[in-house]
Short mmCIF file of C-alpha atoms and ligand atoms in Angstrom, two decimals:
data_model
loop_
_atom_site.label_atom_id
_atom_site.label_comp_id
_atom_site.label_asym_id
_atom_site.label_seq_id
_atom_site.Cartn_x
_atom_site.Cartn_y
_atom_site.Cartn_z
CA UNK A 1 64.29 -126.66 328.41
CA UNK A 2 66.43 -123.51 327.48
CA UNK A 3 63.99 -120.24 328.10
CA UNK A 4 62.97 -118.88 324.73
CA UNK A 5 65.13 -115.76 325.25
CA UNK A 6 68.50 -114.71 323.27
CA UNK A 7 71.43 -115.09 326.08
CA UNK A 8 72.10 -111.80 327.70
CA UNK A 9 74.49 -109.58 326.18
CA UNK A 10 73.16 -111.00 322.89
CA UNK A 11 70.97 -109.00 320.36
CA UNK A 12 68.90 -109.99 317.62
CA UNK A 13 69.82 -107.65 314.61
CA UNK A 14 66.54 -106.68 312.42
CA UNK A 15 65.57 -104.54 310.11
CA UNK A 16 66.65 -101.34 310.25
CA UNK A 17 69.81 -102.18 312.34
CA UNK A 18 70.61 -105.49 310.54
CA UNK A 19 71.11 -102.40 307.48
CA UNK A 20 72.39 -100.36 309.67
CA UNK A 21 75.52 -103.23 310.27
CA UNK A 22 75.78 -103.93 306.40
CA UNK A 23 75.80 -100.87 305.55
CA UNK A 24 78.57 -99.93 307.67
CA UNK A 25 80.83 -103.20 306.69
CA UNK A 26 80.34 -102.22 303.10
CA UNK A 27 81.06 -98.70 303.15
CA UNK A 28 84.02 -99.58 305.31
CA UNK A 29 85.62 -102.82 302.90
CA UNK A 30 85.36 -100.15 300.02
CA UNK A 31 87.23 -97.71 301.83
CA UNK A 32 90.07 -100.52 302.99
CA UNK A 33 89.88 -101.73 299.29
CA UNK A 34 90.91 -98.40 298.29
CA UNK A 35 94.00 -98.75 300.63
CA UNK A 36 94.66 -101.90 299.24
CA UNK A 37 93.20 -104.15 302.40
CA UNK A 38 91.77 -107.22 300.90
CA UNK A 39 89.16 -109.09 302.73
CA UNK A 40 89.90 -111.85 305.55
CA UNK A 41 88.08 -114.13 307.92
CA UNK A 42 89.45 -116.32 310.24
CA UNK A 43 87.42 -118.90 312.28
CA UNK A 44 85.29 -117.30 315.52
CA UNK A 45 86.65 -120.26 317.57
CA UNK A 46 90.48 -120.98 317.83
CA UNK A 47 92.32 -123.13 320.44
CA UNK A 48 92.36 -120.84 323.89
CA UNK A 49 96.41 -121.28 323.57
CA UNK A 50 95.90 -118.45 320.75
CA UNK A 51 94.34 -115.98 322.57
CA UNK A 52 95.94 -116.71 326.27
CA UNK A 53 99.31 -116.57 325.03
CA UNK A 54 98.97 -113.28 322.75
CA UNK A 55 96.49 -111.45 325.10
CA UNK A 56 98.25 -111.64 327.88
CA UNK A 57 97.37 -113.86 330.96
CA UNK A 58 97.17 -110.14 332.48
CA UNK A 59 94.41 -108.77 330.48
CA UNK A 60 90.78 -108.38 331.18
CA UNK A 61 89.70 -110.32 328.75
CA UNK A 62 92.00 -113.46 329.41
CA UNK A 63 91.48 -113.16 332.99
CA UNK A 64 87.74 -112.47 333.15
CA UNK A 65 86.18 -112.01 330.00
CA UNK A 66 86.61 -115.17 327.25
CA UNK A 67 84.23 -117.87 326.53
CA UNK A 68 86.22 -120.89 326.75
CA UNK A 69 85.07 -124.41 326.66
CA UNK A 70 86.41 -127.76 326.23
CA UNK A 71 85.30 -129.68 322.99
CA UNK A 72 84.48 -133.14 322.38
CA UNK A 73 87.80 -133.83 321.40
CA UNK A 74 88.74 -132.39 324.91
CA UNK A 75 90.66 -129.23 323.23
CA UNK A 76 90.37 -126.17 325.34
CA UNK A 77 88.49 -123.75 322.41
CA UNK A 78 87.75 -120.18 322.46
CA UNK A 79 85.40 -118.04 320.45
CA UNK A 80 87.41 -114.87 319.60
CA UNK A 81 87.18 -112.22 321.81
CA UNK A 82 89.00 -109.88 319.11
CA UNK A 83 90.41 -110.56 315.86
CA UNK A 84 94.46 -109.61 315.70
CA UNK A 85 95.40 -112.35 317.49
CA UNK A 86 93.40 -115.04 315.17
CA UNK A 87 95.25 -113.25 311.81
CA UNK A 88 98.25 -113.74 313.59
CA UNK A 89 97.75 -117.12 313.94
CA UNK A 90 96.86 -117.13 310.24
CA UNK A 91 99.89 -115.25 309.10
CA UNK A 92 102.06 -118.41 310.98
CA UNK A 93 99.93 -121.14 310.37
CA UNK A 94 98.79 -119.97 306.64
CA UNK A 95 102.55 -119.63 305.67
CA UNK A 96 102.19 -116.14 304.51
CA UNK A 97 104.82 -114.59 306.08
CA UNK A 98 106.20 -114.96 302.69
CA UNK A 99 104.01 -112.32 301.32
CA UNK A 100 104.82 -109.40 303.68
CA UNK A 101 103.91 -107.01 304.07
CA UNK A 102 100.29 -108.46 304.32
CA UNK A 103 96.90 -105.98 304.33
CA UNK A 104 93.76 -107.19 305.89
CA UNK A 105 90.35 -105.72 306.18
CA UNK A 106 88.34 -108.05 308.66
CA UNK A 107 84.51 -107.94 309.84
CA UNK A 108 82.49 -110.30 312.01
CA UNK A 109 81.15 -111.02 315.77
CA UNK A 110 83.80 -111.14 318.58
CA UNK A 111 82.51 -112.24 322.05
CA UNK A 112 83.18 -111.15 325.73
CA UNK A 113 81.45 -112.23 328.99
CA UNK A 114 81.43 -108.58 330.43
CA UNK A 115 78.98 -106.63 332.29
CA UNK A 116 76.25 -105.80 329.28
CA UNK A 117 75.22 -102.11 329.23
CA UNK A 118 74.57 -99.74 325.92
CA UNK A 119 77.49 -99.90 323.81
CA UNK A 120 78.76 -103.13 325.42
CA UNK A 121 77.52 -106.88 324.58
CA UNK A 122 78.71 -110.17 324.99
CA UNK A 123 77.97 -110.55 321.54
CA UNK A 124 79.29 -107.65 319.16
CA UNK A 125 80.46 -106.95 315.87
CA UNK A 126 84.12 -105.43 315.07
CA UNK A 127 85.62 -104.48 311.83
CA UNK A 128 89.30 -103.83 311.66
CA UNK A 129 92.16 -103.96 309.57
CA UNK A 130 95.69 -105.23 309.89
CA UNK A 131 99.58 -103.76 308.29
CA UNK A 132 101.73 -106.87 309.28
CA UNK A 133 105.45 -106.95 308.15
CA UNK A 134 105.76 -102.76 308.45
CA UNK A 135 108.20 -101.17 311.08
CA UNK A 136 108.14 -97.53 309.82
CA UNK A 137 105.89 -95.11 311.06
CA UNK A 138 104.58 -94.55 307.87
CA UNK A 139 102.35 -98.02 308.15
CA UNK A 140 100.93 -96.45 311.37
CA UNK A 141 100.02 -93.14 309.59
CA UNK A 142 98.22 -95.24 306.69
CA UNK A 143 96.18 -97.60 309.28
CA UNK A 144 95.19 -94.24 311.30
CA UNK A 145 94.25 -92.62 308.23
CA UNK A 146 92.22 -95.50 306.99
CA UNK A 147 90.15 -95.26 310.26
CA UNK A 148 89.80 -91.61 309.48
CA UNK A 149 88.40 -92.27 306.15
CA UNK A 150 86.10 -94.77 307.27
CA UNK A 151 84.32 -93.00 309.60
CA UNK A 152 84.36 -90.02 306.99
CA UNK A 153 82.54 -92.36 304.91
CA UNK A 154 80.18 -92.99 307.46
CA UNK A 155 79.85 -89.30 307.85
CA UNK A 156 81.38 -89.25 311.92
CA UNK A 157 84.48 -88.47 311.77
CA UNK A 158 83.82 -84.89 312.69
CA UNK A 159 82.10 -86.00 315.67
CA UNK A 160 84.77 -87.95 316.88
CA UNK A 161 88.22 -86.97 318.43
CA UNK A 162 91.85 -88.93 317.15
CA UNK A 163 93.79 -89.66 320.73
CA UNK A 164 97.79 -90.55 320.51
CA UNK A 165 99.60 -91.93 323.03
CA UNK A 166 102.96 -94.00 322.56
CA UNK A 167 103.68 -96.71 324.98
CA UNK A 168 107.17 -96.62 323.70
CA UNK A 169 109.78 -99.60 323.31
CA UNK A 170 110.80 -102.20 325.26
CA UNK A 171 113.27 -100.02 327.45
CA UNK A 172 110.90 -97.45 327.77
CA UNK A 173 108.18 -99.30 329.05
CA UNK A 174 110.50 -100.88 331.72
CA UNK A 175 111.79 -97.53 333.00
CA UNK A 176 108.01 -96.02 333.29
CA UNK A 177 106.62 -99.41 334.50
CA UNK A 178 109.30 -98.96 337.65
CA UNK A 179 107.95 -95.01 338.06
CA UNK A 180 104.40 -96.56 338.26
CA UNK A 181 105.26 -99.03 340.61
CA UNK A 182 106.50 -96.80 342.56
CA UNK A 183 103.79 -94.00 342.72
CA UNK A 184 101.26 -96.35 342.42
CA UNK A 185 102.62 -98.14 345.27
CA UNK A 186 102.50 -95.40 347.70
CA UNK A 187 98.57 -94.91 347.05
CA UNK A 188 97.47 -98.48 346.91
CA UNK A 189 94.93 -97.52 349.46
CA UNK A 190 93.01 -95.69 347.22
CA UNK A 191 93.18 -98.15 344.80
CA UNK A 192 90.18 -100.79 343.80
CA UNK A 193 90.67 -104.34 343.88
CA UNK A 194 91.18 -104.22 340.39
CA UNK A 195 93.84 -102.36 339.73
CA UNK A 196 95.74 -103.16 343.11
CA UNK A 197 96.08 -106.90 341.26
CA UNK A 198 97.30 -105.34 338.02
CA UNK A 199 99.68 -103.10 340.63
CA UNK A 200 101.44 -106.48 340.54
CA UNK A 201 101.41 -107.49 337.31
CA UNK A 202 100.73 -105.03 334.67
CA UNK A 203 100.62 -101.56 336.24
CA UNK A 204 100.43 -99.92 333.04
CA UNK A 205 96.50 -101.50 332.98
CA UNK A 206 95.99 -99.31 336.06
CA UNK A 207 95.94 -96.01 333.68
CA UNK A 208 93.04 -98.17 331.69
CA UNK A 209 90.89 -98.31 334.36
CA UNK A 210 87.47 -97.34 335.09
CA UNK A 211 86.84 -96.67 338.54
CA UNK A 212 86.52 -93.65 339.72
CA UNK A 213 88.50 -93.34 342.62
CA UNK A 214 91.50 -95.18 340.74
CA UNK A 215 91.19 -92.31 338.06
CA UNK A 216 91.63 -89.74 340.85
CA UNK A 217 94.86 -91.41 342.05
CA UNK A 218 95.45 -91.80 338.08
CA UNK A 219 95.30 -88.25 337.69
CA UNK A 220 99.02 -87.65 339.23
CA UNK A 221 100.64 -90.50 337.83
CA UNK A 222 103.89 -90.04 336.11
CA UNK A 223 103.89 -89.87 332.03
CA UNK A 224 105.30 -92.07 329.72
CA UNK A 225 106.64 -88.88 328.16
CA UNK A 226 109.72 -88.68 330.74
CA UNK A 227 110.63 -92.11 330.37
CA UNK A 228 110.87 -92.47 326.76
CA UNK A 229 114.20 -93.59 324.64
CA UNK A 230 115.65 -91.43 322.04
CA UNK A 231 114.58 -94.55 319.50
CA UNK A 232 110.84 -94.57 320.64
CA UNK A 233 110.59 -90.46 320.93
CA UNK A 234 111.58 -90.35 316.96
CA UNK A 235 109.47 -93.05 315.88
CA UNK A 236 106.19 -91.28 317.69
CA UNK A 237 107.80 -88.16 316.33
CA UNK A 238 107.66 -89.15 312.72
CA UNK A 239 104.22 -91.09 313.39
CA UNK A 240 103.09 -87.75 314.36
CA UNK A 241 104.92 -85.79 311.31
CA UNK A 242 103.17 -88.37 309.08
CA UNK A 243 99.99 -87.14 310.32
CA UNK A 244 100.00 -83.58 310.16
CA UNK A 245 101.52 -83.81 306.79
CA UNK A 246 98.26 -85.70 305.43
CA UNK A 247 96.13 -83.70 307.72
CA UNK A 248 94.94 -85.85 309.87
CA UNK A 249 94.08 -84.10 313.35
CA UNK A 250 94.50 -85.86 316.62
CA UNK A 251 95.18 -84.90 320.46
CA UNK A 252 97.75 -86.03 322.30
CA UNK A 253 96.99 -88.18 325.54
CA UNK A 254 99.40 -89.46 327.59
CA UNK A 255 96.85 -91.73 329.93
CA UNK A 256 95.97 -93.54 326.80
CA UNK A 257 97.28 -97.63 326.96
CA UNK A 258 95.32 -100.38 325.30
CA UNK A 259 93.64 -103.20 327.15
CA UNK A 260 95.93 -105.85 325.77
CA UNK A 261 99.30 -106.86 326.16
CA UNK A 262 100.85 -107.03 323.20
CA UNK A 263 101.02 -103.47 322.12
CA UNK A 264 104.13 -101.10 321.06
CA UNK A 265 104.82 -97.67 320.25
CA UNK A 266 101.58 -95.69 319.02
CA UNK A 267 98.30 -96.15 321.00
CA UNK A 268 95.58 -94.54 319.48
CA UNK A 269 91.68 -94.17 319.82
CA UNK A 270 88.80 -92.42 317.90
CA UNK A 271 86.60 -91.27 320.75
CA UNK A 272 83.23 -89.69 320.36
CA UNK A 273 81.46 -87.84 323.40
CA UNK A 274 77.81 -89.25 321.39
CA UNK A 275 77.91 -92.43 323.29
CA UNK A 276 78.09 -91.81 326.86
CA UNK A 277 80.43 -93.82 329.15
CA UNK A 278 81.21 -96.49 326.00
CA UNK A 279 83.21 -93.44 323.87
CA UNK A 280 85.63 -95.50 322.42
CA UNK A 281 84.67 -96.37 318.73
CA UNK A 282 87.53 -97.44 316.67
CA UNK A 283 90.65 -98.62 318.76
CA UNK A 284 94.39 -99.63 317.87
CA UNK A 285 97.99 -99.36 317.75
CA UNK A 286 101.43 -101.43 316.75
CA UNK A 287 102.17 -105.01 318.12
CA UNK A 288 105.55 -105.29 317.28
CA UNK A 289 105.86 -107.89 319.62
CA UNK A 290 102.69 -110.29 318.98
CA UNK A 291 103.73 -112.62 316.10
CA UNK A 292 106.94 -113.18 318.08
CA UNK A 293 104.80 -113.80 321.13
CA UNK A 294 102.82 -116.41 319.35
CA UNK A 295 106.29 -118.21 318.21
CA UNK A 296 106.27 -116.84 314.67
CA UNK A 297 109.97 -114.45 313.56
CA UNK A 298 109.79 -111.31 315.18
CA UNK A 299 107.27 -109.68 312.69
CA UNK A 300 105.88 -105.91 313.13
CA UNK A 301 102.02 -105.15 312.69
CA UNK A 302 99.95 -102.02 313.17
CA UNK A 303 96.12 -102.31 312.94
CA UNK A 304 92.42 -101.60 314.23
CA UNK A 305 89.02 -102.54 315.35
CA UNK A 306 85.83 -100.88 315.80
CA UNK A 307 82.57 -101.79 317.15
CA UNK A 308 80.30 -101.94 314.43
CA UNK A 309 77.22 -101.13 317.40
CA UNK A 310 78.83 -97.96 318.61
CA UNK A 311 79.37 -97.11 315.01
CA UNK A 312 75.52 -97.82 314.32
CA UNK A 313 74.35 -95.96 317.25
CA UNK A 314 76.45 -92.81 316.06
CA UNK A 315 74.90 -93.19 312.68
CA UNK A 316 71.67 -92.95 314.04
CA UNK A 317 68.95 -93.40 311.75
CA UNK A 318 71.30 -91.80 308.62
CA UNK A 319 70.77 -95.41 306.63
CA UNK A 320 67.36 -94.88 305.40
CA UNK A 321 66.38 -98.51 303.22
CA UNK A 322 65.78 -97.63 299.75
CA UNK A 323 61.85 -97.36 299.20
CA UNK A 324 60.04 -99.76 297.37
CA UNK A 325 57.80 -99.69 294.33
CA UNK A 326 54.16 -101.80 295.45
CA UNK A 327 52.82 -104.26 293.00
CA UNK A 328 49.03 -104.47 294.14
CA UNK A 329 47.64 -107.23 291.75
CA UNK A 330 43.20 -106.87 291.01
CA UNK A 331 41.24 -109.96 289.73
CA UNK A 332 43.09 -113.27 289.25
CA UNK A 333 44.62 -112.25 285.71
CA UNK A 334 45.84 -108.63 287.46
CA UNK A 335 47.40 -111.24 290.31
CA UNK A 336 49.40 -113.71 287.79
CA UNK A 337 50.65 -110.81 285.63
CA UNK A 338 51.85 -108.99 289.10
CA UNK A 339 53.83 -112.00 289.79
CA UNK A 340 55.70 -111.51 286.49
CA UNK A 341 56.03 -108.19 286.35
CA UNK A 342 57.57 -108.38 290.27
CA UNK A 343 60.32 -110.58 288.77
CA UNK A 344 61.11 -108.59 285.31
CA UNK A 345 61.41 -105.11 287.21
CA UNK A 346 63.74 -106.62 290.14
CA UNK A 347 65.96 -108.40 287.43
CA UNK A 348 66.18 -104.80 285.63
CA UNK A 349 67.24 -103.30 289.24
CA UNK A 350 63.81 -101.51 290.79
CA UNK A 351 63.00 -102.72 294.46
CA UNK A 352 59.73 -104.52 294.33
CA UNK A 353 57.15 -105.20 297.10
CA UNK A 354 54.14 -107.55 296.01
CA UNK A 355 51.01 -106.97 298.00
CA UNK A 356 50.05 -110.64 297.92
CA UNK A 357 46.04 -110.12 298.82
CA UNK A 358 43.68 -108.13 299.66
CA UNK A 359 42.35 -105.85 296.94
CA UNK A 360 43.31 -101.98 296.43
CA UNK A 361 42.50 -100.38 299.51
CA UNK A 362 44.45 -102.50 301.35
CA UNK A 363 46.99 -102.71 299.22
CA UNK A 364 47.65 -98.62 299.15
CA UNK A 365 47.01 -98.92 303.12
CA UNK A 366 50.41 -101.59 303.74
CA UNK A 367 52.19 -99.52 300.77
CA UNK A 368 51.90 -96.57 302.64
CA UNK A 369 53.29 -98.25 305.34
CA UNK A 370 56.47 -99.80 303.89
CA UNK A 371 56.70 -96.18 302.65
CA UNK A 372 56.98 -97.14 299.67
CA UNK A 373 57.71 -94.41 296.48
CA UNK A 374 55.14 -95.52 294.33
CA UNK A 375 51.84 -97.95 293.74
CA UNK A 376 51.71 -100.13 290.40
CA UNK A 377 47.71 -101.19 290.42
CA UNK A 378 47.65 -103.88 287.86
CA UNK A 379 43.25 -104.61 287.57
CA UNK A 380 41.84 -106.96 284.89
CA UNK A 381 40.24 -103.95 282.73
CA UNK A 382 44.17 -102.30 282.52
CA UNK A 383 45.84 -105.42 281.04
CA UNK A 384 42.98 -105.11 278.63
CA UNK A 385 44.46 -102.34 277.28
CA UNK A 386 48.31 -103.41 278.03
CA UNK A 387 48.55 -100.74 280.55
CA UNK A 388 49.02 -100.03 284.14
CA UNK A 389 48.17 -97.26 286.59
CA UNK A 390 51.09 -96.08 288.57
CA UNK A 391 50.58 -93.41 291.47
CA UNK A 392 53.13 -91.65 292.93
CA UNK A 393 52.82 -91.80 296.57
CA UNK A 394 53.99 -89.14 297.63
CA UNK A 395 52.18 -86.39 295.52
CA UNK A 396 48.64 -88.41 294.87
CA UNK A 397 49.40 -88.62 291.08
CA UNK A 398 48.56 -90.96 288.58
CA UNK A 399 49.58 -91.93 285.49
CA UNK A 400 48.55 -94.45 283.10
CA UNK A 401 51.71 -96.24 281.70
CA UNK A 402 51.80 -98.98 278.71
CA UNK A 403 53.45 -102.49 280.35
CA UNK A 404 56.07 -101.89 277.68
CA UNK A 405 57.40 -98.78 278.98
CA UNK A 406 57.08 -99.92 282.94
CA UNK A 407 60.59 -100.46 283.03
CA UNK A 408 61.41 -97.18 281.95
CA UNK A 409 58.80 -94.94 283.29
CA UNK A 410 60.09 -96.60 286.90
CA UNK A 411 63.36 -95.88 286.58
CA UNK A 412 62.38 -92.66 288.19
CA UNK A 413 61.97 -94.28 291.33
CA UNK A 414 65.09 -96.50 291.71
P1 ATP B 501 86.54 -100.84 326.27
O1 ATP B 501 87.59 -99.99 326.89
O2 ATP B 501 85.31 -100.07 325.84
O3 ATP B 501 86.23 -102.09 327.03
P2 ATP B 501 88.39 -102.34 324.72
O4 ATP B 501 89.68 -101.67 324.95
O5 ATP B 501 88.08 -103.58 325.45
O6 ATP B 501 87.18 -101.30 324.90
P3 ATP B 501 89.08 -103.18 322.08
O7 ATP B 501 89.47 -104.53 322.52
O8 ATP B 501 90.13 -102.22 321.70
O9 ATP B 501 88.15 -102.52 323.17
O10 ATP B 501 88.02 -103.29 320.90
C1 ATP B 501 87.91 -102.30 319.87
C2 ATP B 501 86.51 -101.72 319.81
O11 ATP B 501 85.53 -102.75 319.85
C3 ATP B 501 86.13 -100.84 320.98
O12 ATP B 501 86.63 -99.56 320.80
C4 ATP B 501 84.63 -100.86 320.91
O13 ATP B 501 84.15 -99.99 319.89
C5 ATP B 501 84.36 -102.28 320.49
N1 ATP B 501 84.04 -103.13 321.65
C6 ATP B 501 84.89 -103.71 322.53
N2 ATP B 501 84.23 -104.45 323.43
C7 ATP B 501 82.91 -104.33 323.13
C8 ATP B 501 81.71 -104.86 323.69
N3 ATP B 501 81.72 -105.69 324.73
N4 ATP B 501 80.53 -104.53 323.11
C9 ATP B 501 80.48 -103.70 322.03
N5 ATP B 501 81.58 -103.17 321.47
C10 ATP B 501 82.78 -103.48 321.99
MG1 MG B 502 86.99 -104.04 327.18
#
C-alpha cells in the first residue's frame, strides 16, 4: 500500500494558506479584469508533443523536469509544467486566432519534478496572463504593468525589483550565441556538467544557471547589448520608453534569459530579496516565435506567470480571515432557535460560527479561540423575552438586543 504521506514536493494547502492562495488569485483576476484579461483554463494534462515541441527539447524542464506518462490509450500525456504553451495550443486548436488580439488571465497548479526546497515544489500554483496577436512594444508595457499592479494590489510591489533584459531577434541572438560559444568555450573547465551540455546546445541557458562556479565564469561573458540589430535595439528602446512614460521603474540586466526556449525580445523578472535563493516571483517576456513553433501562423504573444507560494510567503500573514460572530445556543429551545438564527444572519451577509455543544463556558472558551468579534448567547429565559445577549469580545461588553434588530445591531461586526 501507498504510505499515507502527500508525495514530496507536494503540500496540503489549509487554512490560513488555502486563504492566503484565494486571496491572491482574486485580488489578481480583478486587477487583469481591469486590463481587460478575461479568465481561462486549459486542461493540467496535454499530450507531451505540446510541451516538448514549444519548450524546447533544450530546456530544464523538458529535459529533466516534466511528469510524463503514457495513458491507457498509450498517448504519451503530460501534466503542465507551465501554462503558455497549453493557451497556445488553445489559441490553434480552439480556432481563436480569429479573435486576435486575445487577453488571458490564467490560475491553477503547474507541476515539475525538481529538487523541492522553500519556494520550490513539484506541485505549485502559477497565475499569469497572456497578450497573443500584439507585435508592438506597447503590449509588452501593458503585460509588465499589469504585473506591477498586481503585486501593488497585493501590497509587494515595493519590495520587489522590475529586471529588463532583451534577448533580441532572431539575428541577434545568432550573432551573441557565436560570442558565447566562443568565450564560453575557452573556460569549459570551469564549467559544471550542466551548463557544459547546454555549451552545445543552448549556450544562452548557461547565463541561467545556478552554480556557483559557472556564475563566476558568467561574470565576464559578453552582453547581448553588443550584438543587438538596429530592429531589436528600437523595439527594447520603445519597450523601455513605454515604461518610464507610465512610471513603471525597472533595472536593466543584461544576464537576464528565461528558462525556456521560445522567448523574444524583452525578458523580464520581478525579483524580491524576501525569499532567499528562490527570488524570482513573477516571470515573463515575448514569444514571438511559439505559436509558429507549435505549427499555428506566425502569431506574436507577450505574457507572465507567478508563483502563487512565493507570492504567499511575501504576503506573510497580511490576509487576516474575517472574524466570526459565535452563536452559543442554552437549553434545547436556545439550541433550535441558534440553528435558525445561524442561517438568517449568513443569508443577510454576517460570518457565523455555531458552537454546536457544550454550554456557555465552553462556548466563550472555543469563541475566543476562533477569535471571533463577538458572542450571541441565545438561553431559554432570553427567547422568553424575544431577546438575545450579545458581548463584544473584545471589550467584555454586553448588550441585550431584541431578535428583531439582530440583523442590524450585527452589522457592526461584518
Ligand atoms: P526558477 O528560475 O526559480 O526555476 P523558472 O524560470 O523555472 O524559475 P518560470 O518557468 O518562469 O520559472 O515560472 C514563473 C514563476 O513560477 C517563477 O518565477 C516562480 O515564482 C514560479 N515557480 C517556478 N517553478 C516553481 C516551483 N518549482 N515551485 C514554486 N514556484 C515555482
Ligand atoms: Mg525552474
Amino acid at each position: 500500500m501507498a504510505k499515507l504521506q502527500p508525495v514530496r514536493g507536494t503540500h496540503d494547502l489549509i487554512g490560513d494558506e488555502a486563504r492566503a492562495h484565494l486571496a491572491i488569485v482574486a485580488a489578481a483576476r480583478e486587477v487583469a479584469d481591469r486590463y481587460g484579461y478575461g479568465p481561462m483554463s486549459t486542461p493540467i494534462f496535454e499530450f507531451t508533443d505540446v510541451f516538448q515541441r514549444t519548450l524546447g527539447d533544450t530546456s530544464d524542464i523538458v529535459t529533466k523536469e516534466m511528469y510524463t506518462f503514457e495513458d491507457k490509450g498509450g498517448d504519451s500525456l503530460t501534466l503542465r509544467p507551465e501554462g503558455t504553451a497549453g493557451i497556445a495550443r488553445a489559441v490553434i486548436s480552439g480556432g481563436l486566432r480569429n479573435e486576435l488580439p486575445f487577453k488571458c488571465f490564467y490560475n491553477g497548479p503547474m507541476f515539475r519534478h525538481e529538487r523541492p526546497q522553500k519556494g520550490r515544489l513539484r506541485q505549485f500554483h502559477q497565475i499569469g496572463v497572456e497578450l497573443i496577436g500584439v507585435a508592438e512594444a506597447s503590449g509588452d508595457v501593458e503585460a509588465i504593468a499589469l504585473g506591477a499592479d498586481i503585486l501593488d494590489a497585493l501590497g509587494i510591489l515595493s519590495a520587489t525589483t522590475l529586471e529588463l533584459n532583451t534577448l533580441g531577434d532572431g539575428e541577434s541572438r545568432a550573432a551573441y550565441r557565436d560570442a558565447l560559444v566562443e568565450y564560453f568555450t575557452g573556460h569549459v573547465d570551469k564549467l559544471s556538467d550542466d551548463s557544459r551540455e547546454r555549451l552545445q546546445r543552448n549556450p544562452l541557458r548557461i547565463l541561467d544557471s545556478k552554480n556557483e562556479g559557472d556564475r563566476a565564469v558568467i561574470t565576464g561573458a559578453p552582453v547581448f547589448d553588443d550584438y543587438l540589430s538596429d530592429d531589436a535595439r528600437a523595439f527594447f528602446d520603445a519597450v523601455r520608453a513605454g515604461l518610464d512614460t507610465i512610471g513603471v521603474a525597472y533595472t536593466l540586466n543584461p544576464r537576464l534569459v528565461r528558462g525556456l526556449d521560445y522567448y523574444s525580445h524583452t525578458a523580464f523578472e520581478f525579483t524580491t530579496e524576501a525569499l532567499g535563493a528562490q527570488g524570482t516571483v513573477l516571470a515573463g517576456g515575448r514569444y514571438d516565435g511559439l505559436i509558429e513553433t507549435m505549427g499555428g501562423p506566425a502569431t506574436p504573444g507577450v505574457g507572465w506567470a507567478a508563483g502563487v507560494e512565493r507570492l504567499a510567503m511575501m504576503l506573510g500573514a497580511s490576509v487576516p480571515p474575517t472574524r466570526a460572530v459565535a452563536l452559543i445556543g442554552m437549553g434545547e429551545d436556545g439550541e433550535r432557535e441558534t440553528m435558525r438564527l445561524a442561517r438568517d444572519l449568513r443569508r443577510a451577509g454576517l460570518t457565523v460560527e455555531l458552537l454546536y455543544k457544550g454550554g456557555v463556558k465552553r462556548g466563550l472558551k472555543r469563541a475566543d479561540r476562533i477569535n471571533a468579534a463577538a458572542a450571541v448567547l441565545i438561553g431559554d429565559d432570553e427567547l422568553a423575552k424575544g431577546a438575545v445577549t450579545v458581548r463584544n469580545l473584545d471589550s467584555g461588553e454586553q448588550t441585550d438586543v431584541a431578535i428583531a434588530d439582530l440583523t442590524d445591531h450585527l452589522a457592526a461586526y461584518r
